[in-house]
Phi, psi and omega in degrees: 000150179245111179244025180303130179087355180266153178244126181243144173241131182229125176265159183062042192261003183289335185202178172058223184296321181298314178296319179298323177295319178298314180299317182291315182294324174298315179297331180271007171106355181280161165261144192229137169252117182261127182239145177194153176288338176276091187299314180295319181295316182286328177295317179294319180298317179297318180296326179287331185270340180175183179269168181298341177296332185242337185214138178232160176236145179220126175288125183217129170261105188290348177285349181255113184305318182294328178287325176294317178297321178294326177300313179298319178298319179296320179297316179293321178298321183284318189234358172095341183188176168226143179240335184225128175239124177245107177274091187250339185304135180193155176227160177222141175240122180266111183198157177297145181309318184284351180267352184292125178263171177298321179295318178300310182301311182296321182297311182292317180294324183293324179279305188286310187270308179295321179301317179293322179296310181296324178294318178295317181295311183295318179293317179299318180298317180293319180296321177295319178300326180284350182112007178098178184075159183128169182224132175245127183239123180255128182275101181268216182189157172297338178291353175295338182232006179248146181265106177231098186296347179282343178229046186303312183295320178298312181297320179300317181293324182287327173296317177296324179299322178299327177287325173301315180301311182293313183290321178292325178300318179290318182296321187265351182304320179299343180261005180075018180261126177264143176232121184225164179237156173233125183242086182295153168277216180279113185249140183285087181225176178303323182301320180294320187273002179243031170118345181296324177235123178279158179303323183291336184268354183302311182298322178297318179296313182293332178290343177252014181238102184308324180285350169075020180204166170288155171275172177248157178299325180296325179292323176292318180299327179293326176291319177300314180298319177298311183296331178281349187268168177292342177294341179253026189297342180252017178250120173207150179079359183254156172244125181262136187246098171278091190226014179068018179090008189294321185293331186269354183274128179245021173210189179250158178242156179300145180245131177291141178294135179278134181200000000 
């Protein structure tokens, strides 16, 4: 993909899918503003990926509307405009449905759902101010449509995110702004290895994944780069699922023994 001359903003960019998206868009010619609540982590990631001429970092808590708006302002101050917004920041809490507290519920929704809403709104407002055009990409999940009571709050936010994508796509279409979603399956990232998937459940997940493996953050980033490009100019309001075939499978497949 060719993103030369474009400016991208990515939240949750210190690691995992967000960092991979930053790396890919930089490689494809864009300048990137990387945002994350982990100030040290995102600063280090930005320094590793390029110079200040091409990449900047901004500490941002996406659950706070004013900080999301300030992020967009910082991006415009640094590079003059924004063309691509990737709402990737997200958290997950693995717990029994009956164990979810009000604080748990509010925390996950404020980051995942409200963060995506404020990011979509702020980016859309700036793109309209620039005269229209641009692409907003919301990082959803296959859990947006699958029932997993162990990650209820996460799944609820991703289902809601798909509605943000659809409604914003209709709202912004008259301005030439596309809004699309990416819903990864099980991707080999820190989130997976810090409790989201237990060792015992790996075989179960792979038995429901026709391609028989986890995806990589780079594979998700390649979908993001495509959707942000002019090659995807007639796609809006949709969520694309790089999931190894998991959503369409209604039975299990043999799993190779790990060794």
